[in-house]
CSV table of C-alpha atoms in Angstrom, one decimal:
chain,number,residue,atom,x,y,z
A,27,MET,CA,48.4,116.2,86.3
A,28,HIS,CA,49.1,118.5,83.4
A,29,ARG,CA,51.5,121.3,84.4
A,30,THR,CA,51.3,124.6,82.5
A,31,PRO,CA,54.6,126.2,81.3
A,32,TRP,CA,54.3,129.3,83.5
A,33,LEU,CA,54.1,127.0,86.6
A,34,SER,CA,57.2,125.2,85.5
A,35,VAL,CA,59.1,128.4,85.1
A,36,ALA,CA,57.9,129.7,88.5
A,37,ALA,CA,58.9,126.4,90.1
A,38,CYS,CA,62.4,126.7,88.6
A,39,CYS,CA,62.7,130.3,89.8
A,40,LEU,CA,61.6,129.4,93.4
A,41,MET,CA,64.1,126.5,93.3
A,42,LEU,CA,67.0,128.7,92.2
A,43,ALA,CA,66.0,131.4,94.8
A,44,ALA,CA,66.1,128.7,97.5
A,45,MET,CA,69.4,127.5,96.4
A,46,GLY,CA,70.9,131.0,96.3
A,47,PRO,CA,73.7,132.2,94.1
A,48,ALA,CA,76.9,130.2,93.9
A,49,ARG,CA,79.2,131.3,96.7
A,50,ALA,CA,82.9,131.9,96.4
A,51,ASP,CA,83.6,134.0,99.5
A,52,THR,CA,86.1,131.5,100.9
A,53,PRO,CA,88.5,129.1,99.2
A,54,GLU,CA,86.4,126.1,100.2
A,55,GLU,CA,83.2,127.7,98.9
A,56,PHE,CA,85.0,128.6,95.7
A,57,ARG,CA,86.2,125.0,95.4
A,58,ARG,CA,82.7,123.5,95.8
A,59,SER,CA,81.1,126.0,93.5
A,60,PHE,CA,83.7,125.5,90.7
A,61,LEU,CA,83.7,121.7,90.9
A,62,ASP,CA,79.9,121.7,90.9
A,63,GLY,CA,79.9,123.7,87.7
A,64,LYS,CA,78.2,126.7,89.2
A,65,LEU,CA,80.8,129.3,88.2
A,66,THR,CA,81.4,130.9,84.9
A,67,TRP,CA,85.0,131.3,83.7
A,68,GLN,CA,84.6,135.1,84.1
A,69,GLN,CA,83.7,134.5,87.8
A,70,VAL,CA,86.9,132.4,88.1
A,71,LEU,CA,88.9,135.3,86.6
A,72,ASP,CA,87.3,137.8,88.9
A,73,GLN,CA,88.1,135.7,91.9
A,74,ALA,CA,91.6,135.2,90.8
A,75,ARG,CA,92.1,138.9,90.6
A,76,LYS,CA,90.8,139.3,94.1
A,77,GLU,CA,93.3,136.7,95.3
A,78,GLY,CA,96.0,138.6,93.3
A,79,LYS,CA,98.7,135.9,93.6
A,80,VAL,CA,99.6,132.4,92.6
A,81,THR,CA,102.5,130.4,93.9
A,82,PHE,CA,103.8,127.8,91.5
A,83,PHE,CA,106.1,125.1,92.8
A,84,TYR,CA,108.2,123.3,90.1
A,85,TRP,CA,111.5,121.7,89.5
A,86,GLY,CA,113.9,124.5,88.7
A,87,GLY,CA,116.9,122.7,87.5
A,88,ASN,CA,116.7,124.0,83.9
A,89,ASP,CA,117.9,127.6,83.6
A,90,VAL,CA,116.2,128.1,80.2
A,91,LEU,CA,112.9,126.9,81.7
A,92,ASN,CA,113.3,129.3,84.6
A,93,VAL,CA,113.7,132.2,82.2
A,94,TRP,CA,110.6,131.1,80.2
A,95,ILE,CA,108.5,130.7,83.4
A,96,ASP,CA,109.3,134.3,84.4
A,97,SER,CA,109.0,135.9,81.0
A,98,HIS,CA,105.9,134.1,79.7
A,99,PRO,CA,103.6,132.7,82.3
A,100,GLY,CA,104.7,135.3,84.8
A,101,GLN,CA,103.9,138.2,82.4
A,102,ALA,CA,100.7,136.5,81.3
A,103,MET,CA,99.5,136.4,84.9
A,104,ALA,CA,100.6,140.0,85.5
A,105,LYS,CA,98.3,141.1,82.6
A,106,LEU,CA,95.4,139.5,84.4
A,107,GLY,CA,96.2,141.2,87.7
A,108,ILE,CA,97.8,138.1,89.3
A,109,ARG,CA,101.4,138.1,90.7
A,110,MET,CA,103.0,134.7,90.0
A,111,VAL,CA,105.6,133.6,92.6
A,112,ALA,CA,107.9,130.9,91.1
A,113,ASN,CA,109.1,128.5,93.9
A,114,ARG,CA,111.9,126.5,92.3
A,115,LEU,CA,112.6,123.1,93.7
A,116,THR,CA,115.6,120.8,93.5
A,117,GLU,CA,113.2,117.9,94.2
A,118,THR,CA,109.5,117.9,93.5
A,119,ARG,CA,108.9,115.6,96.5
A,120,GLY,CA,109.7,118.7,98.7
A,121,ALA,CA,106.4,120.3,97.6
A,122,VAL,CA,104.5,117.1,98.0
A,123,ASP,CA,105.8,116.6,101.5
A,124,LEU,CA,105.0,120.2,102.3
A,125,VAL,CA,101.3,119.6,101.4
A,126,ILE,CA,101.2,116.4,103.4
A,127,GLU,CA,102.7,118.1,106.5
A,128,GLU,CA,100.4,121.1,106.2
A,129,ASN,CA,97.3,118.9,106.2
A,130,ILE,CA,98.6,117.0,109.2
A,131,ASP,CA,99.0,120.3,110.9
A,132,GLY,CA,95.4,121.2,110.1
A,133,LYS,CA,96.1,123.8,107.4
A,134,SER,CA,92.9,123.5,105.3
A,135,ALA,CA,91.6,125.2,102.2
A,136,GLY,CA,93.1,128.7,101.8
A,137,GLN,CA,96.0,128.1,104.2
A,138,GLY,CA,98.5,126.2,102.0
A,139,ALA,CA,101.8,127.5,100.7
A,140,ALA,CA,101.5,125.9,97.2
A,141,ASP,CA,98.8,126.8,94.7
A,142,LEU,CA,100.0,124.8,91.7
A,143,ILE,CA,102.6,122.0,91.5
A,144,TRP,CA,104.4,120.5,88.5
A,145,LEU,CA,104.5,116.7,89.2
A,146,ASN,CA,103.7,113.2,88.0
A,147,GLY,CA,104.2,109.5,89.0
A,148,ASP,CA,105.0,108.8,92.6
A,149,ASN,CA,104.4,112.4,93.6
A,150,PHE,CA,100.9,112.5,92.2
A,151,LEU,CA,100.2,109.1,93.7
A,152,ALA,CA,101.3,110.3,97.2
A,153,LEU,CA,98.8,113.2,97.1
A,154,ALA,CA,96.0,111.2,95.4
A,155,GLU,CA,96.2,108.3,97.9
A,156,GLN,CA,95.6,110.8,100.8
A,157,ASP,CA,92.9,112.8,99.0
A,158,LEU,CA,95.0,116.0,99.2
A,159,LEU,CA,94.1,117.4,95.8
A,160,PHE,CA,91.6,120.2,94.8
A,161,GLY,CA,89.4,117.9,92.7
A,162,ALA,CA,88.3,117.2,89.1
A,163,PHE,CA,89.2,120.5,87.5
A,164,ALA,CA,90.9,119.5,84.3
A,165,GLU,CA,88.0,119.2,81.9
A,166,ARG,CA,86.3,122.4,83.3
A,167,LEU,CA,89.1,124.6,82.0
A,168,PRO,CA,88.5,126.5,78.8
A,169,ASN,CA,91.7,125.1,77.2
A,170,SER,CA,90.7,121.5,78.0
A,171,ARG,CA,89.5,121.5,74.4
A,172,ASN,CA,93.2,121.0,73.5
A,173,PHE,CA,93.1,117.5,75.0
A,174,ASP,CA,91.5,114.2,73.8
A,175,TRP,CA,89.0,113.1,76.5
A,176,ASN,CA,87.8,110.1,74.5
A,177,GLU,CA,88.7,107.1,76.6
A,178,LYS,CA,88.3,104.8,73.7
A,179,ASP,CA,91.2,106.4,71.8
A,180,ARG,CA,94.3,104.7,73.1
A,181,ARG,CA,96.3,107.9,72.5
A,182,SER,CA,94.3,109.6,75.2
A,183,HIS,CA,95.5,107.2,77.9
A,184,PRO,CA,98.0,109.6,79.6
A,185,ASN,CA,95.1,112.1,80.1
A,186,PHE,CA,93.4,109.5,82.3
A,187,PHE,CA,96.3,107.7,83.9
A,188,ASP,CA,99.5,109.0,85.5
A,189,PHE,CA,101.9,106.1,85.7
A,190,GLY,CA,98.9,103.8,86.1
A,191,THR,CA,97.2,106.0,88.8
A,192,PRO,CA,93.7,107.1,87.7
A,193,ILE,CA,93.9,110.9,87.3
A,194,LYS,CA,90.1,111.6,87.6
A,195,GLY,CA,90.6,115.2,86.4
A,196,ARG,CA,92.8,116.1,89.4
A,197,GLU,CA,95.7,117.2,87.3
A,198,ILE,CA,96.1,118.5,83.7
A,199,PRO,CA,98.9,117.5,81.3
A,200,TRP,CA,101.5,120.2,80.8
A,201,SER,CA,104.4,118.4,78.9
A,202,SER,CA,105.3,115.0,77.6
A,203,GLU,CA,108.3,112.9,76.8
A,204,GLN,CA,109.1,109.6,75.0
A,205,TYR,CA,111.9,107.2,75.5
A,206,VAL,CA,113.9,107.2,72.2
A,207,CYS,CA,117.1,105.4,71.3
A,208,ALA,CA,119.6,106.8,68.9
A,209,VAL,CA,121.9,104.9,66.5
A,210,ASN,CA,125.2,106.0,65.0
A,211,ARG,CA,124.9,105.5,61.2
A,212,ALA,CA,128.7,105.5,61.0
A,213,ASN,CA,128.6,102.1,62.7
A,214,VAL,CA,125.2,100.6,61.9
A,215,SER,CA,123.4,100.5,58.6
A,216,VAL,CA,119.6,100.9,58.4
A,217,GLU,CA,119.3,97.2,57.5
A,218,ARG,CA,121.2,96.1,60.6
A,219,THR,CA,119.5,98.4,63.0
A,220,PRO,CA,117.6,96.4,65.7
A,221,SER,CA,113.9,97.1,66.2
A,222,THR,CA,113.2,94.3,68.8
A,223,PHE,CA,115.0,93.0,71.8
A,224,ALA,CA,115.7,89.8,69.9
A,225,ASP,CA,117.4,91.9,67.2
A,226,LEU,CA,119.4,93.8,69.8
A,227,LYS,CA,120.8,90.5,71.2
A,228,ALA,CA,121.6,89.2,67.8
A,229,TYR,CA,123.4,92.5,67.0
A,230,LEU,CA,125.5,92.3,70.2
A,231,GLN,CA,126.4,88.7,69.6
A,232,ARG,CA,128.0,89.9,66.3
A,233,ASN,CA,129.3,93.1,68.0
A,234,PRO,CA,129.9,92.4,71.7
A,235,GLY,CA,130.4,95.3,74.0
A,236,LYS,CA,128.9,97.9,71.7
A,237,PHE,CA,126.0,98.8,73.9
A,238,SER,CA,125.0,99.3,77.5
A,239,TYR,CA,122.2,101.0,79.4
A,240,VAL,CA,121.9,103.2,82.5
A,241,ALA,CA,121.5,101.2,85.7
A,242,PRO,CA,118.2,101.5,87.6
A,243,PRO,CA,116.9,103.2,89.7
A,244,ALA,CA,117.9,106.1,87.4
A,245,GLU,CA,114.9,106.9,85.3
A,246,ALA,CA,116.7,106.2,82.0
A,247,GLY,CA,117.7,102.8,83.2
A,248,THR,CA,114.4,101.8,84.7
A,249,THR,CA,112.7,102.7,81.5
A,250,PHE,CA,114.9,100.5,79.4
A,251,VAL,CA,114.2,97.7,81.8
A,252,LEU,CA,110.5,98.3,81.6
A,253,ALA,CA,110.6,98.4,77.8
A,254,ALA,CA,112.1,94.9,77.9
A,255,LEU,CA,109.6,93.7,80.4
A,256,TYR,CA,106.7,95.1,78.3
A,257,ALA,CA,108.0,93.4,75.1
A,258,LEU,CA,108.5,90.0,76.7
A,259,SER,CA,105.6,89.9,79.1
A,260,PRO,CA,103.3,86.9,78.4
A,261,ASP,CA,100.3,89.3,78.6
A,262,GLY,CA,101.8,92.4,77.0
A,263,HIS,CA,102.3,95.7,78.6
A,264,ALA,CA,98.7,96.5,79.8
A,265,PRO,CA,98.9,94.5,83.1
A,266,LEU,CA,101.9,96.5,84.2
A,267,GLN,CA,99.7,99.5,84.4
A,268,LYS,CA,98.0,97.9,87.4
A,269,SER,CA,99.2,98.6,90.9
A,270,ALA,CA,101.5,96.3,93.0
A,271,ASP,CA,98.6,95.6,95.4
A,272,THR,CA,96.4,94.5,92.5
A,273,LEU,CA,99.0,92.3,90.8
A,274,GLY,CA,100.4,90.7,93.9
A,275,ALA,CA,103.9,89.3,94.2
A,276,ALA,CA,103.2,86.1,92.3
A,277,GLY,CA,101.3,87.9,89.5
A,278,LEU,CA,104.1,90.5,89.0
A,279,ALA,CA,106.8,87.8,89.1
A,280,ARG,CA,105.0,85.9,86.3
A,281,LEU,CA,104.8,89.0,84.1
A,282,ILE,CA,108.4,90.2,84.5
A,283,ALA,CA,110.3,86.8,84.6
A,284,PRO,CA,110.8,86.6,80.8
A,285,GLY,CA,112.1,90.1,80.6
A,286,MET,CA,114.4,89.7,83.6
A,287,ASP,CA,115.8,86.4,82.1
A,288,TYR,CA,116.4,88.3,78.8
A,289,LEU,CA,118.3,91.1,80.6
A,290,ARG,CA,120.4,88.6,82.5
A,291,SER,CA,121.3,86.8,79.2
A,292,LEU,CA,122.2,90.1,77.6
A,293,ALA,CA,124.7,91.0,80.4
A,294,PRO,CA,127.7,89.1,79.0
A,295,LEU,CA,127.3,91.0,75.6
A,296,LEU,CA,127.3,94.5,77.1
A,297,LEU,CA,130.2,97.0,77.4
A,298,ARG,CA,132.8,95.6,79.8
A,299,GLN,CA,134.6,97.0,82.8
A,300,ASP,CA,138.3,96.5,83.3
A,301,ASP,CA,137.6,93.3,85.3
A,302,GLY,CA,135.4,91.9,82.6
A,303,ALA,CA,132.1,92.5,84.4
A,304,PRO,CA,129.2,94.3,82.6
A,305,ARG,CA,129.5,98.0,82.7
A,306,TYR,CA,126.1,99.5,83.5
A,307,LEU,CA,126.1,103.3,83.0
A,308,ARG,CA,125.6,105.9,85.8
A,309,ASP,CA,123.4,108.3,83.8
A,310,ALA,CA,122.4,109.5,80.4
A,311,VAL,CA,125.4,111.9,80.3
A,312,SER,CA,127.7,108.9,80.5
A,313,ALA,CA,125.8,107.2,77.7
A,314,ASN,CA,125.9,110.3,75.5
A,315,ARG,CA,129.7,110.5,75.9
A,316,LEU,CA,130.3,106.8,75.1
A,317,PHE,CA,127.9,107.1,72.1
A,318,ARG,CA,129.7,110.2,70.8
A,319,GLU,CA,133.1,108.6,71.1
A,320,GLY,CA,131.9,105.4,69.3
A,321,ASP,CA,132.3,103.1,72.3
A,322,ILE,CA,128.6,102.1,72.1
A,323,HIS,CA,126.5,102.2,68.9
A,324,PHE,CA,123.1,103.0,70.6
A,325,ALA,CA,122.1,105.5,73.3
A,326,CYS,CA,118.7,105.6,74.9
A,327,GLU,CA,117.0,108.2,77.0
A,328,PHE,CA,113.8,110.3,77.3
A,329,GLY,CA,113.7,113.0,74.7
A,330,THR,CA,111.2,113.2,71.8
A,331,TYR,CA,113.4,115.8,70.0
A,332,ARG,CA,116.7,115.0,71.7
A,333,THR,CA,118.6,113.4,68.8
A,334,ALA,CA,118.4,116.6,66.8
A,335,THR,CA,119.3,118.9,69.7
A,336,ARG,CA,122.1,116.6,70.8
A,337,ILE,CA,123.6,116.8,67.3
A,338,THR,CA,123.3,120.6,67.3
A,339,THR,CA,125.1,120.9,70.7
A,340,GLY,CA,127.8,118.4,69.8
A,341,ARG,CA,126.8,115.7,72.3
A,342,TYR,CA,125.8,113.3,69.6
A,343,PRO,CA,127.9,112.7,66.4
A,344,ASN,CA,126.5,114.2,63.2
A,345,THR,CA,125.8,110.7,61.9
A,346,ALA,CA,123.3,110.0,64.7
A,347,GLU,CA,119.6,109.2,64.0
A,348,ALA,CA,116.7,108.3,66.1
A,349,MET,CA,115.4,104.8,65.7
A,350,ILE,CA,112.1,102.9,66.4
A,351,PHE,CA,113.1,100.7,69.3
A,352,PRO,CA,111.6,98.6,70.7
A,353,GLN,CA,108.9,98.4,68.1
A,354,GLY,CA,105.5,98.8,69.6
A,355,ASN,CA,106.9,99.5,73.1
A,356,MET,CA,108.4,103.0,73.1
A,357,ILE,CA,107.4,104.3,76.5
A,358,LYS,CA,105.8,107.7,76.6
A,359,ASN,CA,104.5,109.7,79.5
A,360,LYS,CA,103.2,113.1,80.4
A,361,ASN,CA,103.8,115.4,83.3
A,362,TYR,CA,101.1,117.5,84.9
A,363,LEU,CA,100.0,120.4,86.9
A,364,ALA,CA,98.0,119.7,90.1
A,365,ILE,CA,96.3,122.0,92.7
A,366,PRO,CA,96.6,121.0,96.4
A,367,ASN,CA,93.4,120.7,98.4
A,368,ASN,CA,94.5,123.6,100.7
A,369,ALA,CA,95.7,126.0,98.0
A,370,ALA,CA,95.5,129.6,99.3
A,371,ASN,CA,94.7,130.9,95.8
A,372,PRO,CA,92.7,128.2,94.0
A,373,ALA,CA,91.1,130.5,91.4
A,374,ALA,CA,94.5,131.9,90.4
A,375,ALA,CA,95.8,128.3,90.3
A,376,LEU,CA,93.1,127.4,87.8
A,377,VAL,CA,93.9,130.5,85.7
A,378,LEU,CA,97.6,129.6,85.6
A,379,ALA,CA,96.8,126.0,84.8
A,380,ASN,CA,94.5,127.1,82.0
A,381,TYR,CA,97.2,129.4,80.5
A,382,MET,CA,99.8,126.6,80.6
A,383,ALA,CA,97.3,124.5,78.5
A,384,SER,CA,97.0,127.2,75.9
A,385,ILE,CA,98.5,127.1,72.4
A,386,GLU,CA,100.5,130.2,73.2
A,387,ALA,CA,102.1,128.6,76.3
A,388,GLN,CA,102.6,125.2,74.7
A,389,ALA,CA,104.3,126.6,71.6
A,390,GLY,CA,106.4,129.0,73.7
A,391,LYS,CA,107.6,126.2,76.0
A,392,LEU,CA,108.5,124.0,73.0
A,393,GLY,CA,110.2,126.7,71.0
A,394,PHE,CA,112.0,128.4,73.9
A,395,VAL,CA,112.8,125.4,76.2
A,396,GLY,CA,112.4,122.4,73.9
A,397,TYR,CA,109.9,120.6,76.1
A,398,PRO,CA,107.3,118.7,74.0
A,399,PRO,CA,103.6,119.6,74.2
A,400,GLY,CA,101.4,118.1,76.8
A,401,ILE,CA,98.3,118.9,74.6
A,402,ASP,CA,97.2,116.5,72.0
A,403,LEU,CA,98.1,117.7,68.5
A,404,TRP,CA,95.4,115.7,66.7
A,405,MET,CA,92.8,117.8,68.6
A,406,LEU,CA,94.1,121.1,67.2
A,407,SER,CA,92.8,123.1,64.3
A,408,GLY,CA,95.1,123.7,61.3
A,409,LYS,CA,96.2,127.1,62.6
A,410,ASP,CA,96.9,125.9,66.1
A,411,ALA,CA,98.7,122.8,64.9
A,412,GLU,CA,100.9,125.0,62.7
A,413,ALA,CA,101.8,127.1,65.7
A,414,ILE,CA,103.2,124.0,67.4
A,415,GLU,CA,104.8,122.6,64.2
A,416,ASP,CA,106.5,125.8,63.3
A,417,VAL,CA,108.6,125.9,66.5
A,418,ALA,CA,109.2,122.2,67.0
A,419,PRO,CA,112.8,120.9,66.5
A,420,PRO,CA,113.2,118.4,63.7
A,421,HIS,CA,113.0,114.7,64.0
A,422,VAL,CA,116.1,112.8,62.6
A,423,GLY,CA,115.5,109.3,61.3
A,424,VAL,CA,111.9,109.0,62.4
A,425,THR,CA,108.6,110.8,62.0
A,426,GLN,CA,106.2,112.0,64.7
A,427,LYS,CA,103.6,109.5,63.3
A,428,GLN,CA,106.1,106.6,63.8
A,429,LEU,CA,106.7,107.7,67.4
A,430,ASP,CA,103.0,108.0,68.1
A,431,ASP,CA,102.2,104.7,66.5
A,432,ASN,CA,104.8,102.9,68.7
A,433,ALA,CA,104.0,104.8,72.0
A,434,VAL,CA,102.9,102.9,75.1
A,435,PRO,CA,102.2,104.3,78.6
A,436,ASP,CA,104.6,104.1,81.5
A,437,ALA,CA,104.2,101.4,84.2
A,438,ASN,CA,102.3,101.9,87.4
A,439,ALA,CA,104.2,104.0,89.8
A,440,THR,CA,103.9,101.4,92.6
A,441,LEU,CA,105.9,98.9,90.5
A,442,VAL,CA,109.0,101.1,89.8
A,443,ASP,CA,110.9,100.5,93.0
A,444,ILE,CA,110.0,96.8,93.0
A,445,ILE,CA,111.3,96.3,89.5
A,446,ALA,CA,114.5,98.2,90.2
A,447,HIS,CA,115.0,96.0,93.3
A,448,VAL,CA,114.5,92.8,91.2
A,449,TRP,CA,116.8,94.0,88.4
A,450,ARG,CA,119.6,94.8,90.9
A,451,ASP,CA,119.4,91.4,92.6
A,452,TYR,CA,118.7,89.2,89.7
A,453,VAL,CA,120.5,90.9,86.8
A,454,GLN,CA,123.2,93.1,88.2
A,455,ASN,CA,124.2,91.0,91.2
A,456,GLY,CA,123.4,87.6,89.6
A,457,SER,CA,121.5,86.3,92.6
A,458,THR,CA,120.9,82.5,92.7
A,459,ASP,CA,117.4,83.2,94.2
A,460,SER,CA,114.4,82.7,91.9
A,461,ILE,CA,112.6,85.7,90.5
A,462,ASP,CA,109.6,84.7,92.6
A,463,THR,CA,111.6,84.8,95.8
A,464,ILE,CA,113.2,88.2,94.9
A,465,VAL,CA,109.9,89.7,94.1
A,466,LYS,CA,108.4,88.5,97.4
A,467,THR,CA,111.4,90.1,99.2
A,468,ALA,CA,110.8,93.4,97.3
A,469,PHE,CA,107.1,93.3,98.2
A,470,ALA,CA,108.0,92.7,101.9
A,471,GLU,CA,110.5,95.6,101.8
A,472,ARG,CA,107.8,97.8,100.3
A,473,GLU,CA,105.4,96.9,103.0
A,474,ARG,CA,107.9,97.7,105.8
A,475,SER,CA,108.6,101.1,104.1
A,476,ARG,CA,104.8,101.9,104.0
A,477,ASN,CA,104.5,101.0,107.7
A,478,ARG,CA,107.4,103.3,108.6
A,479,VAL,CA,105.8,106.3,106.9
A,480,SER,CA,102.2,105.7,108.0
A,481,PRO,CA,100.9,108.0,110.8
C-alpha cells in the first residue's frame, strides 16, 4: 500500500517517542547510549563536566613525561571543568590486576578506580580476554579522523591489532615505536653495512665479536629474536601474528625453527665473555655503552628518533647513524589508551582519550617528551602534518619513508613468553633437545600457568 509522506513522518515521531531520549543518568546507561551512537559529543562533554574527574593510570617512570602529563593534558582537562588525577605506576600490570580484582569483587560500571589506562600487548590481552573493557569507542571520538581506519592499507594494521589481538575499537593508539639499529660509521662503511641477517652473519665472520644483542625476555632482546624469526620464517611474518592456541606447538615450531637455528649459529660470532662463551647483554643501557666505546659496531633498541637523541646526550658516538635492518622486517608497534568496563567516570575518560589523540597533544608529547606520534601522519592535512614535523627530532642515516616502508607489526602477545623460553633453552643454553620438543615443553608450561591463574 502507498504510504503518504506525512504518515511516514508521524510513524517516525511515534517510534522516537516510544524509544525515549538517550539516557546517561548512570555510567552503564551512558556507556550503552554512547556505544549505540545515541549521544552527541556535546552531550559527552556535558556528562564529563558532571563527573568532574578522570583518573589516568600510566607508567610513570619518565620524569619528563610526568611533567608533560601534568602541564598539558592536566591543564586541558581543567579548562573543560574536569580534574585529572595522574596515577603513576611502576608496572602497568598493576592497573590491569586492579580492574580484574574489582570485577571479581563485583564492582561494576561506575565503581572502578581507573578511568583510563595506558597499555598494550599482554596487558590489553588480559582485559580483552575477560571482557573487562568499555567497548568500541575509538572510532566514535572526534579525533578518530587522525587515524587510518582502512583495513586494506597495511599501514593501518596497528589500529586494528595490538600484538596480534584484535582491538575492535576498545583502545585508541596514543604513541608508537619502531625497533631501529644504529651503526658506527667510524667502524663500518655504508657499503659494508648489513641489511639482512645473512649480511650480519657474513660481517661477523669477518669481524668476530663486534656485535651482540640483549637477552630475552627483555623487550629489546625478544624483539631482535622476533625479527630474525620473521625474516627466516618459511611463511613470512604474518603467521606469527596468530595466537599460540591457533598455531599450536607443531605449527609454531615449524615457523621459528629456521630463525632459532640461525641465532644458534650466530652465537660463536658474538661478543665474548672472559670464559669464551657468548656475551648476551643485560639491557639496552649495556648495549649503548659498548656501542659508544667501540666494543660492538651495532646497537639495536626501540626508538624511532633514538639515534639522534643518543648522539645529542653523548650516549652514542657522533659517528652513529640509524640503519635499515633487517630490511622489510623492522618491527613497529603502538601503545594505546583503554577504558575499563567499570570506569567511574567514563565520559571524562572519553574526553581525555580524545584530547590525547589531538594534533595539539601529539605534537606536544613528541616535542616535549620525544615519544613518536600514535596518530597516522599520512591522514593529516598540510598544516597538521607540519605541526608534527616541526617538533620531531631529526632522523640520522634514514628517512621516515624508509622506516615506514620496512615496518612490520609485532608478534602476537601469546607467543612472546614461549619464544623467550625456546631461545633460552635452544640458543643460550644449547639444549640437545629438538625445537619441536622445547616448544611443546613451553606450551605445557604456559598451560600450567593459565590453570594456576584461572578462578
